[in-house]
C-alpha cells in the first residue's frame, strides 16, 4: 500500500490541490507571490508572513 500512496498525501499543498485550489489562484486571491505560497508549503517562509497568508486562507474557508 505504501508504494502506491504518496507520503505527502495529507500535506497542505496536495489537500488544497484536491479541493481545486491552484497555486496561481491562491497567490492572486491571498495577495501573495507564488514563490511565497510554495515557501509556505515547505515551511521556508518567515513566520510573520506565513501567519498573514494562513489567516487569509482561514477567513476564505480553505480546509487547512
mmCIF file of C-alpha atoms in Angstrom:
data_model
loop_
_atom_site.group_PDB
_atom_site.id
_atom_site.type_symbol
_atom_site.label_atom_id
_atom_site.label_comp_id
_atom_site.label_asym_id
_atom_site.label_seq_id
_atom_site.Cartn_x
_atom_site.Cartn_y
_atom_site.Cartn_z
ATOM 1 C CA UNK A 1 0.000 0.000 0.000
ATOM 2 C CA UNK A 2 2.808 2.422 0.839
ATOM 3 C CA UNK A 3 4.298 2.005 -2.620
ATOM 4 C CA UNK A 4 1.071 3.328 -4.163
ATOM 5 C CA UNK A 5 0.290 6.268 -1.886
ATOM 6 C CA UNK A 6 2.471 9.325 -1.508
ATOM 7 C CA UNK A 7 3.810 10.042 1.955
ATOM 8 C CA UNK A 8 2.836 13.694 1.466
ATOM 9 C CA UNK A 9 -0.784 12.880 0.627
ATOM 10 C CA UNK A 10 -2.120 14.751 3.649
ATOM 11 C CA UNK A 11 0.213 17.744 3.385
ATOM 12 C CA UNK A 12 -1.310 21.158 2.838
ATOM 13 C CA UNK A 13 -0.438 21.563 -0.842
ATOM 14 C CA UNK A 14 -1.930 18.233 -2.049
ATOM 15 C CA UNK A 15 -5.008 18.766 0.125
ATOM 16 C CA UNK A 16 -5.676 22.182 -1.394
ATOM 17 C CA UNK A 17 -4.996 20.850 -4.901
ATOM 18 C CA UNK A 18 -7.603 18.125 -4.371
ATOM 19 C CA UNK A 19 -10.094 20.849 -3.466
ATOM 20 C CA UNK A 20 -9.320 22.698 -6.693
ATOM 21 C CA UNK A 21 -7.018 25.426 -5.408
ATOM 22 C CA UNK A 22 -4.180 26.039 -7.837
ATOM 23 C CA UNK A 23 -1.010 27.815 -6.775
ATOM 24 C CA UNK A 24 -1.574 30.702 -9.183
ATOM 25 C CA UNK A 25 -5.147 31.216 -7.963
ATOM 26 C CA UNK A 26 -4.119 31.169 -4.311
ATOM 27 C CA UNK A 27 -1.336 33.678 -4.906
ATOM 28 C CA UNK A 28 -3.782 36.034 -6.587
ATOM 29 C CA UNK A 29 -6.576 35.567 -4.055
ATOM 30 C CA UNK A 30 -4.390 35.982 -0.977
ATOM 31 C CA UNK A 31 -2.219 38.831 -2.264
ATOM 32 C CA UNK A 32 0.954 36.759 -2.245
ATOM 33 C CA UNK A 33 3.561 35.678 -4.738
ATOM 34 C CA UNK A 34 3.543 32.096 -5.978
ATOM 35 C CA UNK A 35 7.037 31.703 -4.527
ATOM 36 C CA UNK A 36 5.704 32.728 -1.104
ATOM 37 C CA UNK A 37 2.928 30.126 -1.266
ATOM 38 C CA UNK A 38 5.433 27.431 -2.278
ATOM 39 C CA UNK A 39 7.784 28.513 0.532
ATOM 40 C CA UNK A 40 4.891 28.355 2.993
ATOM 41 C CA UNK A 41 4.067 24.790 1.909
ATOM 42 C CA UNK A 42 7.681 23.733 2.531
ATOM 43 C CA UNK A 43 7.975 25.643 5.839
ATOM 44 C CA UNK A 44 10.560 28.023 4.369
ATOM 45 C CA UNK A 45 8.548 31.265 4.657
ATOM 46 C CA UNK A 46 9.136 33.630 7.561
ATOM 47 C CA UNK A 47 6.656 33.061 10.414
ATOM 48 C CA UNK A 48 5.065 36.523 10.269
ATOM 49 C CA UNK A 49 4.268 36.239 6.559
ATOM 50 C CA UNK A 50 3.085 32.650 6.997
ATOM 51 C CA UNK A 51 0.653 33.803 9.681
ATOM 52 C CA UNK A 52 -0.694 36.566 7.407
ATOM 53 C CA UNK A 53 -1.328 34.222 4.489
ATOM 54 C CA UNK A 54 -2.719 31.478 6.733
ATOM 55 C CA UNK A 55 -5.133 33.960 8.323
ATOM 56 C CA UNK A 56 -6.409 34.975 4.883
ATOM 57 C CA UNK A 57 -6.814 31.328 3.884
ATOM 58 C CA UNK A 58 -8.803 30.539 7.016
ATOM 59 C CA UNK A 59 -11.004 33.609 6.509
ATOM 60 C CA UNK A 60 -11.744 32.389 2.980
ATOM 61 C CA UNK A 61 -12.743 28.968 4.330
ATOM 62 C CA UNK A 62 -9.893 26.883 2.956
ATOM 63 C CA UNK A 63 -9.611 23.416 4.539
ATOM 64 C CA UNK A 64 -6.326 24.000 6.343
#
